Amino acid sequence: MPILEHPAYPPATLLCLESLVPCRESQVSMLLSIFGERQQLSFPSIFIYGHTSSGKTYVMKTLLNTLQLPHVFVNCVECFTSRLLLEEILIQLHNGSSETKQASPVPCDTFNDFVRLFKQALTSQNLQDQTVYVVLDRAEQLREMEANVLPAFLRLQELTDRNVTVILLSEIVWEMFRPNTGCFEPFILYFPDYSIGHLQKILSQNHPPEYSADFYSAYINILLGVFYMVCRDLKELQHLAALNFSKYCEPVVRREAKERDTRKLWKNIEPHLKKAMQTVYLREISSSQWERLQCEEEEPGQIKGLSAHAHVELPYYSKFLLIAAYLASYNPARTDKRFFLKHHGKIKKTNFMKKHEKTSNHLLGPKPFPLDRLLAILYSIVDNRVAPTANIFSQHIYCGHDENWTIC
Amino acid sequence: MTGFNAKSISRARISMYCCLHHRHLLELLKQTAVHGESNSALIIGPRGSGKTALLNHVLKDLREMKQVKENLLEVHLNGLLQTNDKVALKEITRQLHLENVVGDKVFGSFAENLVFLLEALRKGDRTSSCPVLFVLDEFDLFVHHKNQTLLYNLFDVSQSAQTPVTVIGLTCRQDILELLEKRVKSRFSHRRIYLMNSFAFKQYIRIFKEQLSLPAEFPDKAFAQKWNSNIQLLSEDKAVQDVLQNLFHYSKDLRSLHFLLMLALSNVTVRHPLITASDLQEASKQYRMDSKANIVHGLSVLEICLIIAMKHLNEVYEGEPFNFQMVYNEFQKFIQRKAHCMYNFEKPVVMKAFEHLLQLELVKPIERPSVRSQREYLLMELLLDNNQIMDALQVYPNCPTDVKQWAASSLSWL
């Protein structure tokens, strides 16, 4: 039973489209009904939001390419100023039907020029009788450009008086976009996140031909079991699945276990996946390093991430400097007298201190301190006399403090 | 379907304004076009109340009048496109087709340029000149240009008796007159047309019926008949009236109604040729979805735990800003005391989840992150309130019970 049906498009194309967009059939059928037939006017602007990797860009691209609708696809992070954005749209329009790609951009400074040039481009490309779609990916960057860019794009159909629809794709919800004095509200469409069943279905589609689909599904099950609590991003999971599959297959390749010995396979792969969470998932080591390590059959404990290289052996005075800096960052200045002098008085607790007793200083972070205080604390914690020589000062720089002297 | 909808909206709006405002505006423009008097007016109304539709309808009627046909020149400016006065002047030159006349001339001031343009429009015998109609859409944006030069000059020309000029501004701001400079305001005629969506619910239902009905020109007459009688039934159905009542209480303007009807119409297929009340109810539910709740629905369990930790911090510290270290601390307390289902994740993994929340703008830093402060200690605030979080948790799929209980009360583990 085909889910996608529309009188304007041949059923064969729609069937092909359906196979390319698993788990997104209802969103695609909504889009198809809004688009209508080629020559009909569609809603002037559509705003699609949803989580990272929920398929917004992929579905849009697939839909427009499969049905061969005239469109322009621009990423707002790539074209981060309004000039780059407008020129890119015009270039893509001119290159749309021609085989040779023009390199020379059409100069377009303001939105006023853009409207004029856009109308000219549509006439020259013979696109007046079909709906032209302008898709802006990562549309949240439009908020950083001039104030008129976003409202003008929402009204592009009215301003150019042509059959054009602007589609905005973003992760951020529409309420964070709305300008102060209001604007033309777009049609808002939500791409729901994939459920665990959907993720399983989509990830299992990528199984390599040497192994059976069931074997791969079992692997995906284990992978989701470890990573699903932390991350639901389809791209990340696909990446992890691809990286770790060879390790999973090892027992079968070495003939230690059969395809159906799920327990053995699980025991083999589980510590490996846990290690992956601390390294590859956090991008502490690169994927190629990870693959190399798998081939070398090292002990999992020996995999070191970037942060493992933070242990450096420091010289004698540097160690004391570091301790002094730590003390200076986390102790308030008025307690210095009490801790570091031989004869000190009591400190009265003021109202201010009572109110802020709850939050420990470790939660609020290190505070900046002046250089003199650091040196004073250093002289008091080091047992023997410290001569203020150039040696000490150079070790400041060695420890790498920034000019405001906090300890990280 | 959509093509027909667009037409029927404009018809609906015009049927609302036919009587009063339409006549008023038509009279005004006729005085300029036919009798050569200068005028200015502002059409004020909230977004979607039909300002542009009204003006376009009046202009259509005007152009059909015999005396006006060849006579009237129109210049349409928009605040979103002409962002400063230089661009506006070039656009005026272009729309009046006077680029060749201006050529490479350099003018001393804006006023000189404008007067030159209007002089050039004089007819051959130099006694009268073509009346010009200036339409300024998004009028409130022109107010922010430097010295309000364009507005001053346009209104000035409309007050001096040389060329018959009418300036019509359309804006959504009610306080537009306070934004005008004194010298500009004194040259404005203070004629204002207010379009408030001042219709009652009964008329709203009538508009609903009109928008959905197929016009008489529809090719398939039998289907049109069936469709229209279905619409009549729907407009009398109690469930449908409830849905419309809900929308009417939230926002009266026709754009929201249009959106709702689009959602309902998207279910119409060959197999399901007539709209039903349940289609409208479904559309209403979709229209009123809370978008932030949708985003929370797609978060991972770790991210939900971080949000609950932030909720508890907000409750204890009465809404004061927090940083990642505090949230992590709170999360640790939960893991150590209560959780049997949650694995104790390492700090960098929790940090990655927190940064994902930052990326989604559910959590926002109070001040811009500087080079000096570390990421973990940057102060932030949560952009969700308690009710939203609790509602989202109800519908969150496969939520572990520990997490739900922790959300409900933070004191149960003390």
PDB file of N, CA and C in Angstrom, chain B residues 5 22 38 88 93 99 112 134 139 152 169 182 192 217 219 227 233 244 263 277 290 303 318 338 352-353:
ATOM      1  N   ASN B   5      -8.080  29.148  -2.422  1.00  0.00           N
ATOM      2  CA  ASN B   5      -8.142  29.694  -1.064  1.00  0.00           C
ATOM      3  C   ASN B   5      -7.655  31.116  -1.010  1.00  0.00           C
ATOM      4  N   HIS B  22     -13.637  51.306   2.751  1.00  0.00           N
ATOM      5  CA  HIS B  22     -13.450  51.258   1.311  1.00  0.00           C
ATOM      6  C   HIS B  22     -13.908  52.565   0.681  1.00  0.00           C
ATOM      7  N   SER B  38      -3.896  67.332  -3.167  1.00  0.00           N
ATOM      8  CA  SER B  38      -2.911  66.497  -2.475  1.00  0.00           C
ATOM      9  C   SER B  38      -3.458  66.031  -1.141  1.00  0.00           C
ATOM     10  N   ALA B  88      15.723  54.480  -1.519  1.00  0.00           N
ATOM     11  CA  ALA B  88      14.322  54.832  -1.762  1.00  0.00           C
ATOM     12  C   ALA B  88      14.215  55.787  -2.942  1.00  0.00           C
ATOM     13  N   THR B  93      12.778  56.881  -8.634  1.00  0.00           N
ATOM     14  CA  THR B  93      13.183  57.229 -10.005  1.00  0.00           C
ATOM     15  C   THR B  93      12.872  56.087 -10.958  1.00  0.00           C
ATOM     16  N   GLU B  99      14.753  57.234 -15.238  1.00  0.00           N
ATOM     17  CA  GLU B  99      16.204  57.054 -15.141  1.00  0.00           C
ATOM     18  C   GLU B  99      16.928  57.830 -16.224  1.00  0.00           C
ATOM     19  N   GLU B 112      15.869  68.605  -3.510  1.00  0.00           N
ATOM     20  CA  GLU B 112      16.096  69.016  -4.907  1.00  0.00           C
ATOM     21  C   GLU B 112      15.772  67.882  -5.860  1.00  0.00           C
ATOM     22  N   PHE B 134       1.904  57.734  -3.735  1.00  0.00           N
ATOM     23  CA  PHE B 134       2.995  57.035  -3.053  1.00  0.00           C
ATOM     24  C   PHE B 134       2.398  56.108  -2.010  1.00  0.00           C
ATOM     25  N   PHE B 139       5.411  51.275   7.004  1.00  0.00           N
ATOM     26  CA  PHE B 139       5.675  52.700   7.188  1.00  0.00           C
ATOM     27  C   PHE B 139       6.554  52.947   8.410  1.00  0.00           C
ATOM     28  N   TYR B 152       9.711  63.479   5.451  1.00  0.00           N
ATOM     29  CA  TYR B 152       9.552  64.935   5.518  1.00  0.00           C
ATOM     30  C   TYR B 152       9.284  65.498   4.136  1.00  0.00           C
ATOM     31  N   GLY B 169       0.347  55.565   3.948  1.00  0.00           N
ATOM     32  CA  GLY B 169       1.257  54.705   4.703  1.00  0.00           C
ATOM     33  C   GLY B 169       0.490  53.558   5.323  1.00  0.00           C
ATOM     34  N   LYS B 182       8.631  66.129  14.923  1.00  0.00           N
ATOM     35  CA  LYS B 182       7.630  67.204  15.006  1.00  0.00           C
ATOM     36  C   LYS B 182       7.362  67.829  13.640  1.00  0.00           C
ATOM     37  N   ARG B 192      -6.363  59.170   9.639  1.00  0.00           N
ATOM     38  CA  ARG B 192      -6.005  57.792   9.933  1.00  0.00           C
ATOM     39  C   ARG B 192      -7.192  56.868   9.713  1.00  0.00           C
ATOM     40  N   GLU B 217     -17.588  29.317 -10.274  1.00  0.00           N
ATOM     41  CA  GLU B 217     -16.868  29.024 -11.519  1.00  0.00           C
ATOM     42  C   GLU B 217     -16.161  27.678 -11.492  1.00  0.00           C
ATOM     43  N   PRO B 219     -15.125  24.022 -12.039  1.00  0.00           N
ATOM     44  CA  PRO B 219     -15.527  23.188 -13.185  1.00  0.00           C
ATOM     45  C   PRO B 219     -16.456  22.022 -12.850  1.00  0.00           C
ATOM     46  N   TRP B 227     -19.645  19.630  -1.816  1.00  0.00           N
ATOM     47  CA  TRP B 227     -18.654  20.264  -0.939  1.00  0.00           C
ATOM     48  C   TRP B 227     -19.283  21.410  -0.158  1.00  0.00           C
ATOM     49  N   LEU B 233     -22.984  22.220   6.732  1.00  0.00           N
ATOM     50  CA  LEU B 233     -23.217  21.348   7.882  1.00  0.00           C
ATOM     51  C   LEU B 233     -22.154  21.561   8.947  1.00  0.00           C
ATOM     52  N   LEU B 244     -13.445  26.649  16.491  1.00  0.00           N
ATOM     53  CA  LEU B 244     -13.329  28.026  15.997  1.00  0.00           C
ATOM     54  C   LEU B 244     -13.362  29.020  17.144  1.00  0.00           C
ATOM     55  N   LEU B 263      -4.164  23.380   7.360  1.00  0.00           N
ATOM     56  CA  LEU B 263      -3.840  22.117   8.014  1.00  0.00           C
ATOM     57  C   LEU B 263      -4.968  21.107   7.828  1.00  0.00           C
ATOM     58  N   ALA B 277     -15.387  17.035  10.929  1.00  0.00           N
ATOM     59  CA  ALA B 277     -15.111  17.787  12.160  1.00  0.00           C
ATOM     60  C   ALA B 277     -13.823  17.310  12.801  1.00  0.00           C
ATOM     61  N   ASP B 290       2.885  22.939  21.606  1.00  0.00           N
ATOM     62  CA  ASP B 290       3.938  23.730  22.219  1.00  0.00           C
ATOM     63  C   ASP B 290       5.255  23.282  21.605  1.00  0.00           C
ATOM     64  N   GLU B 303      20.100  14.128  29.006  1.00  0.00           N
ATOM     65  CA  GLU B 303      19.756  15.546  28.869  1.00  0.00           C
ATOM     66  C   GLU B 303      18.530  15.900  29.702  1.00  0.00           C
ATOM     67  N   GLU B 318      15.763  30.063  43.931  1.00  0.00           N
ATOM     68  CA  GLU B 318      14.759  31.036  43.497  1.00  0.00           C
ATOM     69  C   GLU B 318      15.129  31.743  42.210  1.00  0.00           C
ATOM     70  N   LYS B 338      19.901   7.770  44.401  1.00  0.00           N
ATOM     71  CA  LYS B 338      18.669   7.116  43.980  1.00  0.00           C
ATOM     72  C   LYS B 338      18.795   6.211  42.779  1.00  0.00           C
ATOM     73  N   LYS B 352      29.095  17.174  27.167  1.00  0.00           N
ATOM     74  CA  LYS B 352      28.639  17.148  25.772  1.00  0.00           C
ATOM     75  C   LYS B 352      27.112  17.251  25.713  1.00  0.00           C
ATOM     76  N   ALA B 353      26.438  16.551  26.643  1.00  0.00           N
ATOM     77  CA  ALA B 353      24.978  16.637  26.673  1.00  0.00           C
ATOM     78  C   ALA B 353      24.533  18.062  26.993  1.00  0.00           C
TER      79      ALA B 353
END
